[in-house]
Coordinates of C-alpha atoms in Angstrom, one line a residue:
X1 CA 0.0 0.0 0.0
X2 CA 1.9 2.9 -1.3
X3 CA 0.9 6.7 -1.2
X4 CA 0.8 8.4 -4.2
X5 CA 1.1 12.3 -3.8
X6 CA 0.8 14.8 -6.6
X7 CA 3.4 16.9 -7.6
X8 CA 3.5 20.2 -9.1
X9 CA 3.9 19.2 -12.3
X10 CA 1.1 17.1 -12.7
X11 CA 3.3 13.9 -12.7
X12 CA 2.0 10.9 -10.2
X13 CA 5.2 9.9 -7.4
X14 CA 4.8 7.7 -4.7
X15 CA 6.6 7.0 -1.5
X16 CA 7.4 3.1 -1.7
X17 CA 7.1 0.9 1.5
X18 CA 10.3 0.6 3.6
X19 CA 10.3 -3.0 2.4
X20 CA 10.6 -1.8 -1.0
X21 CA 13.2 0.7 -0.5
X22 CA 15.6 -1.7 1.4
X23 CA 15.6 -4.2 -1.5
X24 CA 16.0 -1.5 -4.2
X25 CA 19.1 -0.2 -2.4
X26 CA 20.2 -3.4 -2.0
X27 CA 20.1 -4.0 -5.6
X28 CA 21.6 -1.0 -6.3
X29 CA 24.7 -1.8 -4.1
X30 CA 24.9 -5.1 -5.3
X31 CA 24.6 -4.0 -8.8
X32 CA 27.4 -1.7 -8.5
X33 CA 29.5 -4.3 -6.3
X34 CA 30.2 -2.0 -3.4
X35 CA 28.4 -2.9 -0.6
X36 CA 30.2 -0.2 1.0
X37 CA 28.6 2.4 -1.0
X38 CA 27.9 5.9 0.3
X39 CA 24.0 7.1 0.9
X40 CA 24.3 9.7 -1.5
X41 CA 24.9 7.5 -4.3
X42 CA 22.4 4.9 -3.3
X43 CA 19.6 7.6 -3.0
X44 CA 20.6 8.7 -6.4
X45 CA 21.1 5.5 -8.0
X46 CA 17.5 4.8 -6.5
X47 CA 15.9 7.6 -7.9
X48 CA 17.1 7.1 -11.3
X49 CA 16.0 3.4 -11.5
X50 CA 12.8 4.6 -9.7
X51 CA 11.9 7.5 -11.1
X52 CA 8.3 7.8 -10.0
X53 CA 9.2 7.3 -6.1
X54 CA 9.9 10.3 -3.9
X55 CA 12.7 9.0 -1.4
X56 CA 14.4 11.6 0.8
X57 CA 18.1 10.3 1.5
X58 CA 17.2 10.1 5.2
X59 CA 14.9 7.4 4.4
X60 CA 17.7 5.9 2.3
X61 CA 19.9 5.6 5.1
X62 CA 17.2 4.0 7.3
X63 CA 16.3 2.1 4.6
X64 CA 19.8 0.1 4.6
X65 CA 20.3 0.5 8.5
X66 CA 17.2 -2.1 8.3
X67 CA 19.1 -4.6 6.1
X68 CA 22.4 -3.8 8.1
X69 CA 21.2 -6.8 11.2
X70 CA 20.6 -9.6 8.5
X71 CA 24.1 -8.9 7.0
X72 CA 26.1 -8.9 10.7
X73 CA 23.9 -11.9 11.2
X74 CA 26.1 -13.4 8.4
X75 CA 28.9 -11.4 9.5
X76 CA 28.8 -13.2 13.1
X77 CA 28.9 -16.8 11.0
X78 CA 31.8 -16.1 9.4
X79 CA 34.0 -14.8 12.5
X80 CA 32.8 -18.3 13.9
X81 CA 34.8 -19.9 10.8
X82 CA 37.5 -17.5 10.7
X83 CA 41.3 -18.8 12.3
X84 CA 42.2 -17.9 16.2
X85 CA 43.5 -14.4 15.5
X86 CA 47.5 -14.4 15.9
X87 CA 49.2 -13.6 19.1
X88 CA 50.7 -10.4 19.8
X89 CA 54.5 -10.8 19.7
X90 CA 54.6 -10.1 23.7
X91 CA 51.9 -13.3 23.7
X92 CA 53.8 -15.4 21.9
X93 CA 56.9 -14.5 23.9
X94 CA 55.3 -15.3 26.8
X95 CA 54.1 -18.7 25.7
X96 CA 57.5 -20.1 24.9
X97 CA 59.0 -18.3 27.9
X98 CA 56.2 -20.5 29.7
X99 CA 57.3 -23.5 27.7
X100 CA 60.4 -22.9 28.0
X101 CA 60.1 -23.1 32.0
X102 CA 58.0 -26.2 31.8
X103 CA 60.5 -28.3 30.0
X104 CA 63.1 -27.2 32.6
X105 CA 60.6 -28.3 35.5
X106 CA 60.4 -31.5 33.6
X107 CA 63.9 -31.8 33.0
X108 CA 65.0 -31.2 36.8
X109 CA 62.5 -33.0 38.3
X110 CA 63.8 -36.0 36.1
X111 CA 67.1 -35.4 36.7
X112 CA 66.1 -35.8 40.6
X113 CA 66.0 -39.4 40.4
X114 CA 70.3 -39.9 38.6
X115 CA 73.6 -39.2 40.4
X116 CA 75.1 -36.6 39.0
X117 CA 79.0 -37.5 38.7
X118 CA 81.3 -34.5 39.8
X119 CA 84.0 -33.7 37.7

């Protein structure tokens, strides 16, 4: 159920239902393969392939801020899958000073048990 408003000029515009505005500027993004693209472009890019629809670029940007939750939903899957991020090179120090120190525990605690021969 759009509204259909009259303009000056005698054309007929509409306002499209949010619905219809997210998936237009969804195709618009998509169809210039920059989902990164600015509002700006997007609410012109929508205009021109809708010429009939009167879109302010405020509604634009709440347009995509609706479609932003699906896309971190897929976002969040694909941290799940991504690799243990690397360790900071004071970590990784740390963890083979830590090693390190185990073995040596090992070692002297199984040295323990021999005679040691003195030279």
């Amino acid at each position: 159920q759009n509204r259909i408003d009259m303009a000056d000029d005698d054309a007929r515009t509409m306002v499209p239902e949010m619905e219809d505005l997210a998936a237009a500027c969804t195709s618009v993004k998509e169809a210039a393969g920059n989902p990164e693209m600015g509002i700006p472009k997007v609410h012109k890019a929508v205009k021109e392939a809708n010429p009939t629809w009167k879109v302010s670029e405020d509604r634009v940007k709440k347009a995509i801020a609706s479609t932003r939750p699906a896309l971190e939903a897929g976002a969040e899957a694909e941290k799940k899958k991504a690799p243990p991020k690397k360790l900071s090179a004071h970590e990784e120090a740390k963890k083979k000073t830590d090693a390190a120190i185990a073995k040596k525990t090992a070692d002297n605690s199984f040295a323990r048990g021999r005679v040691k021969v003195a030279r």
